[in-house]
Coordinates of C-alpha atoms in Angstrom, one line a residue:
X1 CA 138.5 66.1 135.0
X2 CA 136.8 67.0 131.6
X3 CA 133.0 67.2 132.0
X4 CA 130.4 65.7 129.5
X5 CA 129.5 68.9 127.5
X6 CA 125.9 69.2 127.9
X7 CA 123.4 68.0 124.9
X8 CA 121.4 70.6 122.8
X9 CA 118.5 72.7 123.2
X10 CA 117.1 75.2 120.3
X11 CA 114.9 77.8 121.7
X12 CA 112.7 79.5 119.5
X13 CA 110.8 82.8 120.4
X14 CA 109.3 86.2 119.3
X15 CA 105.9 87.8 119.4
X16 CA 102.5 86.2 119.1
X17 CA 101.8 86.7 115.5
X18 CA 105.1 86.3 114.2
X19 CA 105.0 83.3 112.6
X20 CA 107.0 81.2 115.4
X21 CA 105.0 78.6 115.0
X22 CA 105.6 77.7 111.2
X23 CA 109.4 78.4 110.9
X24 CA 109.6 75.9 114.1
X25 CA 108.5 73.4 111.6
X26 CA 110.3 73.7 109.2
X27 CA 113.7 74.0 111.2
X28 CA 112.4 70.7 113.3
X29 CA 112.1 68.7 109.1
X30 CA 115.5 70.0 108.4
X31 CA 117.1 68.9 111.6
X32 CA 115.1 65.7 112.9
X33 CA 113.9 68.0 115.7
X34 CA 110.9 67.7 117.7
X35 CA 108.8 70.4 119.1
X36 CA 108.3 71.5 122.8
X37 CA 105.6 73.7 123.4
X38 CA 106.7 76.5 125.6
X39 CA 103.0 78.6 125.3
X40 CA 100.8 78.6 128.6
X41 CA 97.3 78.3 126.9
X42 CA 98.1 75.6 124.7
X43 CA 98.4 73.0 127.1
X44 CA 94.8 73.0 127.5
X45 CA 92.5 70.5 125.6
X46 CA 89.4 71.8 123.6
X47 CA 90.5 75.5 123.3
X48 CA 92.2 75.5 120.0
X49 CA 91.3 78.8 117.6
X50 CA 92.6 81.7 120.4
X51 CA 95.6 79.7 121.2
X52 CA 96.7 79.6 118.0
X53 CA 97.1 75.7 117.7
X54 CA 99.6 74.0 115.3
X55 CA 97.6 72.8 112.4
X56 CA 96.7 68.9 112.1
X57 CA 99.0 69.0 109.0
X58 CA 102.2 70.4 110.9
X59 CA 101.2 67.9 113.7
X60 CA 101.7 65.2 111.7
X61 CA 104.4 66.9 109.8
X62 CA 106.6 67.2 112.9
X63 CA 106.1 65.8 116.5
X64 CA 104.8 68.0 119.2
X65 CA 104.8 68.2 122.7
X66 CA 102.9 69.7 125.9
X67 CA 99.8 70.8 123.7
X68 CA 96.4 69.3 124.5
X69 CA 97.6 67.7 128.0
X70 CA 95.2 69.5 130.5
X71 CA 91.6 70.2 131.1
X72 CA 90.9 74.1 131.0
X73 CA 89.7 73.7 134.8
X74 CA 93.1 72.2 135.7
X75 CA 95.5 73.8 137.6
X76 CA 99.2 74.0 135.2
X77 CA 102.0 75.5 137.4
X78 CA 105.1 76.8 136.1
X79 CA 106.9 73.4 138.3
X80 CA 104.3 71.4 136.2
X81 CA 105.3 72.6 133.1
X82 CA 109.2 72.2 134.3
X83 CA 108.7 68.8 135.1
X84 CA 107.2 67.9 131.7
X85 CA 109.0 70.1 129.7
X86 CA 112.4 68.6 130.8
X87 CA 111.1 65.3 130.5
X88 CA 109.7 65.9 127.1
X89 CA 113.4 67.2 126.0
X90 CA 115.0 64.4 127.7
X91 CA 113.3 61.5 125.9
X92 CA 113.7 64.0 122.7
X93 CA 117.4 64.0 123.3
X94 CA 117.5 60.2 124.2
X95 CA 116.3 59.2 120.9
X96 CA 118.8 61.2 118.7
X97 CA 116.7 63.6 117.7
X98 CA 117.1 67.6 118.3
X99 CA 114.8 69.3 120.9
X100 CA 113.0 72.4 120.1
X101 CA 111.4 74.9 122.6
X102 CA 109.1 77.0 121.2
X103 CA 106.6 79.9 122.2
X104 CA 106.1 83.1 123.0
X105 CA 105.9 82.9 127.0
X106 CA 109.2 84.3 128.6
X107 CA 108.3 82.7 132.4
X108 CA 108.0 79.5 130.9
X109 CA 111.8 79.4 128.2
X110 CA 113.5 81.6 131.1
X111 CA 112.4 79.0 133.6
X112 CA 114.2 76.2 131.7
X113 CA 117.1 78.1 130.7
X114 CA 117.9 79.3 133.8
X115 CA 117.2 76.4 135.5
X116 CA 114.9 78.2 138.0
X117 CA 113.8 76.4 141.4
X118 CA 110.1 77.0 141.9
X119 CA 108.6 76.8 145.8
X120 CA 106.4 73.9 145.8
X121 CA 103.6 75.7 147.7
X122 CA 100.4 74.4 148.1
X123 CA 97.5 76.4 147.2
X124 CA 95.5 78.6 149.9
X125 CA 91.9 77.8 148.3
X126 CA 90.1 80.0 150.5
X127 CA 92.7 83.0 150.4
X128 CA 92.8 82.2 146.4
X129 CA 88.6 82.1 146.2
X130 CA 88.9 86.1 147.9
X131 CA 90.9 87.1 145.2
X132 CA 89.1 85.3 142.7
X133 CA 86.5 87.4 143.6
X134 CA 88.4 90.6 143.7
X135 CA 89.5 89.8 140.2
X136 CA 85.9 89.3 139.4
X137 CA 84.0 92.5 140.7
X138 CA 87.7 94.8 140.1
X139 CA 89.7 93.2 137.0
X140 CA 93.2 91.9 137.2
X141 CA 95.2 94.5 137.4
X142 CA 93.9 95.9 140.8
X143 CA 95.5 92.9 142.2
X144 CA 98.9 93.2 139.6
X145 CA 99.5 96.7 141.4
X146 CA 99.2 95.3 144.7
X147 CA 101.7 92.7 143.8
X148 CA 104.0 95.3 142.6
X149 CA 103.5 97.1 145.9
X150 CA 104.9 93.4 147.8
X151 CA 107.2 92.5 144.7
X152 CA 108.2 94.4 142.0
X153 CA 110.9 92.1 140.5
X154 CA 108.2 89.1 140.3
X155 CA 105.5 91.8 138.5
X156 CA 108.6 92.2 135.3
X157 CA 107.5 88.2 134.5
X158 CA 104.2 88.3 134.7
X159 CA 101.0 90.2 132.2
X160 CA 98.9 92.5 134.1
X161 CA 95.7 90.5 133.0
X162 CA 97.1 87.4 133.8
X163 CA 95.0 86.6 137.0
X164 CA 96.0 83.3 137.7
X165 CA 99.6 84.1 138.1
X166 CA 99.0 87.2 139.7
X167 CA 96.7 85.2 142.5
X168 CA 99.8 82.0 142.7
X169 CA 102.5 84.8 143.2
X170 CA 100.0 86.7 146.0
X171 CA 99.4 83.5 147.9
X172 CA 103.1 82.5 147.8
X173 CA 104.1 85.8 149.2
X174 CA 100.6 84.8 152.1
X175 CA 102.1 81.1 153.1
X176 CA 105.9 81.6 152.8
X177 CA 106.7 85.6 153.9
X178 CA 108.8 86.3 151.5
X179 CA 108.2 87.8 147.8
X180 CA 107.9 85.2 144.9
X181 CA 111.1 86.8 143.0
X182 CA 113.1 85.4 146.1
X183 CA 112.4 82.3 147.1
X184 CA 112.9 80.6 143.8
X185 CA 116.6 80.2 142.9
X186 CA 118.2 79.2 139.7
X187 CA 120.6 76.1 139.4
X188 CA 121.8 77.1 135.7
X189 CA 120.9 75.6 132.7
X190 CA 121.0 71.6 131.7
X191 CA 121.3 72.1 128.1
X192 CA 124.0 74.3 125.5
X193 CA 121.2 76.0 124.5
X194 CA 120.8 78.6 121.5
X195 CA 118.7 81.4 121.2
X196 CA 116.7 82.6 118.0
X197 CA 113.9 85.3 118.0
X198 CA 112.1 86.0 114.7
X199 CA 110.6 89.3 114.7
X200 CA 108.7 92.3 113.0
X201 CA 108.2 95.7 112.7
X202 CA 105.9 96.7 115.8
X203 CA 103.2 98.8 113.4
X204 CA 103.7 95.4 111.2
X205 CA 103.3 92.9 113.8
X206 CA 100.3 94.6 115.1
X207 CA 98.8 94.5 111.6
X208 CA 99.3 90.7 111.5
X209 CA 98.0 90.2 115.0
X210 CA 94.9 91.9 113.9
X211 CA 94.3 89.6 111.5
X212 CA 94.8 86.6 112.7
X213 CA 92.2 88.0 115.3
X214 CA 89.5 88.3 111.9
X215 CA 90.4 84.7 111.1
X216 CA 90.1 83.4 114.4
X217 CA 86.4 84.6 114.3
X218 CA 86.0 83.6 111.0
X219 CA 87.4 79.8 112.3
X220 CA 84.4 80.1 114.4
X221 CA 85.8 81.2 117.8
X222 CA 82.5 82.2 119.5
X223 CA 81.0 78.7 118.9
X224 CA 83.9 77.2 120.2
X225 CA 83.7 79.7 123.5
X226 CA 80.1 78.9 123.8
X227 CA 81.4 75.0 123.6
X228 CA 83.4 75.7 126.6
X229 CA 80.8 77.7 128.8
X230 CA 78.2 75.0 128.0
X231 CA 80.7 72.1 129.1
X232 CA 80.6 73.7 132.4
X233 CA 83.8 75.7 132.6
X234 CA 83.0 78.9 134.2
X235 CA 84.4 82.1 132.8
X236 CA 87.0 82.0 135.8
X237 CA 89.0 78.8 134.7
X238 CA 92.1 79.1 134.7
X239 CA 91.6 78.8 130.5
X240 CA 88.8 81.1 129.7
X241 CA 90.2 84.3 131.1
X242 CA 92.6 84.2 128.6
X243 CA 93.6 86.3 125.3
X244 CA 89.7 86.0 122.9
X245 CA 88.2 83.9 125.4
X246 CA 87.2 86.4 128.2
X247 CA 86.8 88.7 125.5
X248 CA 84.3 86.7 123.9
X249 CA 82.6 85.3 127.0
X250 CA 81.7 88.6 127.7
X251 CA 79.8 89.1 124.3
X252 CA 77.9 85.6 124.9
X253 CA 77.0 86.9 128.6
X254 CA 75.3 90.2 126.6
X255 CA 78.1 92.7 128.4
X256 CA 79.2 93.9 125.3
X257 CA 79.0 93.6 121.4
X258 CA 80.7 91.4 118.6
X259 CA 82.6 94.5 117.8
X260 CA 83.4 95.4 121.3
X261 CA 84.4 91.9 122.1
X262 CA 87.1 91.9 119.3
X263 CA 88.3 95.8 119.5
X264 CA 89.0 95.0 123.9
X265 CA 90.7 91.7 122.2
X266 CA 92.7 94.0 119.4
X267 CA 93.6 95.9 122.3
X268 CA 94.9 93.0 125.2
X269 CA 97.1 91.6 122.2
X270 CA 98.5 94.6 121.2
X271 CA 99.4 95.3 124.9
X272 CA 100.5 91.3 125.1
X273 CA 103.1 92.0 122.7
X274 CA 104.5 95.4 123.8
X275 CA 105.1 93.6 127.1
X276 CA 106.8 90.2 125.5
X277 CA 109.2 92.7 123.5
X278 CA 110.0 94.7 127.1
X279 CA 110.7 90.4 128.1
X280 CA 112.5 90.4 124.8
X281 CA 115.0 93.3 125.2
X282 CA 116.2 91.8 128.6
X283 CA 118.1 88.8 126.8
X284 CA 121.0 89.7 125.1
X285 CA 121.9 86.2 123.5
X286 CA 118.5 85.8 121.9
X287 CA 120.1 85.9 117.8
X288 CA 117.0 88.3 116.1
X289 CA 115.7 86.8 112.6
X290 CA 114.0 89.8 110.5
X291 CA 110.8 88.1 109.3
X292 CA 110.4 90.8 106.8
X293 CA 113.9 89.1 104.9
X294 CA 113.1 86.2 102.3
X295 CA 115.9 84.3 103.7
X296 CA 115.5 84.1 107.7
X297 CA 114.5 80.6 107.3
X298 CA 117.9 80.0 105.8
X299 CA 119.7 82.1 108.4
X300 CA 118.3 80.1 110.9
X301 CA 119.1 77.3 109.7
X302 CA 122.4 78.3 109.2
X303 CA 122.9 79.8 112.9
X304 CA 121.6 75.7 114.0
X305 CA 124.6 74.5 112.0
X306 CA 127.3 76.8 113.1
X307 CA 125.9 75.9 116.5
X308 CA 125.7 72.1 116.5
X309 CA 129.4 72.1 114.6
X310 CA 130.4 74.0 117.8
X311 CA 128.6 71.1 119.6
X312 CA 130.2 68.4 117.9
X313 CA 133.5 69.6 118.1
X314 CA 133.6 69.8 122.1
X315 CA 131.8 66.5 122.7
X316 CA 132.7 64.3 119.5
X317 CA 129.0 63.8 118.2
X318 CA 128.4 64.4 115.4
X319 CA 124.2 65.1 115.4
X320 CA 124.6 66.9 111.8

């Protein structure tokens, strides 16, 4: 018996920097595609410059999802963002309209490509407060090299200045016995999904990174960190240890100067993107757009067609 073919996903991907964010766009206008979110800090509301934000004008141009949805003092689990991704992509695909993923964090497009089954387990808050602490008084990646003591294989997902998931995997590994690589399986994907990656020259990409870094100051980045601190999130939410905000924290709290601030947050992004090209290289069917060619718009574009012709063909749609 002949099974439904499954309906289709785009996934979009590549460095921060790269310019993900504004070829999304314009692939979504030429296909009647909406926009999933697949970036971990963007979910959270009020904390706009560092993450790097759509603009208000491509958020009306094209509609977005899973940006803005959480407090920075919330907790936002990989299952959470499963659970609203997929149903995000659903009513996307419900509607007639094409489904894009986009972002630059690997856990989150390999969880819904894969299909991954996450452990629903809850939190230790005493255990999680100890680390907290140790994270605190010893930086992140003390704990990261005792994780990839217990769990190597979970340690390849994860950035070694990315406390919070460095604590969830810990406390998984506490409660259940068993390392976080293993007891999530994966079920295999619920979408024909294709793969594009736009990418740069690493000296390049660097350069762009940088400054996007002098803009995001110029956008007024410390006011908006010192919005956040004065609202009463503590430098330990979840949100604010992120890429620009601990860096800047740090400079409001008089540990270090402007300068310092934005050289230690040259330097985390620089790292943050030699590790999401080591996520990268680890996917063969990601198709590579040069972002250096004036036509990689068009190529993408024309790799969508080829695809959704494929699509049509096997389930008798016909979404082009």
């Amino acid at each position: 018996m002949e099974q439904t073919p499954l309906k289709p996903l785009i996934v979009l991907t590549g460095a921060t920097a790269v310019g993900k964010s504004t070829l999304a766009v314009i692939l979504a206008e030429k296909f009647c595609g909406e926009i999933v979110s697949a970036d971990s800090r963007q979910v959270y509301t009020g904390m706009d410059i560092a993450t790097a934000k759509p603009s208000p004008e491509d958020l009306r141009r094209v509609p977005h999802h899973l940006i803005d949805i959480v407090p920075p003092d919330s907790e936002f689990t990989l299952p959470d963002f499963q659970r609203l991704a997929s149903s995000a992509i659903e009513d996307i695909q419900q509607r007639g309209n094409l489904p894009f993923l986009v972002g630059g964090t690997m856990l989150y497009i390999n969880a819904m490509c894969e299909g991954w089954e996450v452990p629903h387990v809850a939190p230790d808050l005493e255990y999680r407060r100890k680390l907290e602490e140790e994270v605190a008084e010893h930086g992140a990646e003390a704990l990261f090299l005792e994780l990839q003591q217990l769990d190597p294989e979970a340690c390849a997902h994860i950035i070694p200045n990315n406390a919070r998931r460095i604590i969830r995997a810990l406390e998984v590994y506490r409660s259940t016995g068993r390392k976080f690589s293993e007891v999530h399986g994966k079920r295999g994907a619920s979408y024909r999904i294709l793969k594009l990656g736009l990418t740069l020259e690493r000296e390049a990409l660097y350069q762009r990174a940088d400054e996007r870094i002098e803009e995001m100051f110029r956008r007024g980045l410390v006011e908006e960190t010192r919005r956040l601190l004065e609202t009463g999130y503590a430098p330990s939410s979840p949100a604010m240890t992120g890429l620009g905000y601990g860096q800047v924290g740090a400079y409001l709290r008089g540990e270090m100067s402007l300068d310092e601030a934005k050289n230690r947050m040259r330097f985390a992004t620089h790292r943050y993107i030699r590790q999401q090209h080591t996520w990268f290289r680890r996917d063969p069917a990601i198709i590579w757009l040069d972002a250096t060619e004036s036509n990689y718009a068009s190529q993408a574009e024309a790799a969508i067609e080829n695809f959704l012709r494929e699509w049509n063909f096997l389930s008798g749609s016909n979404v082009l």
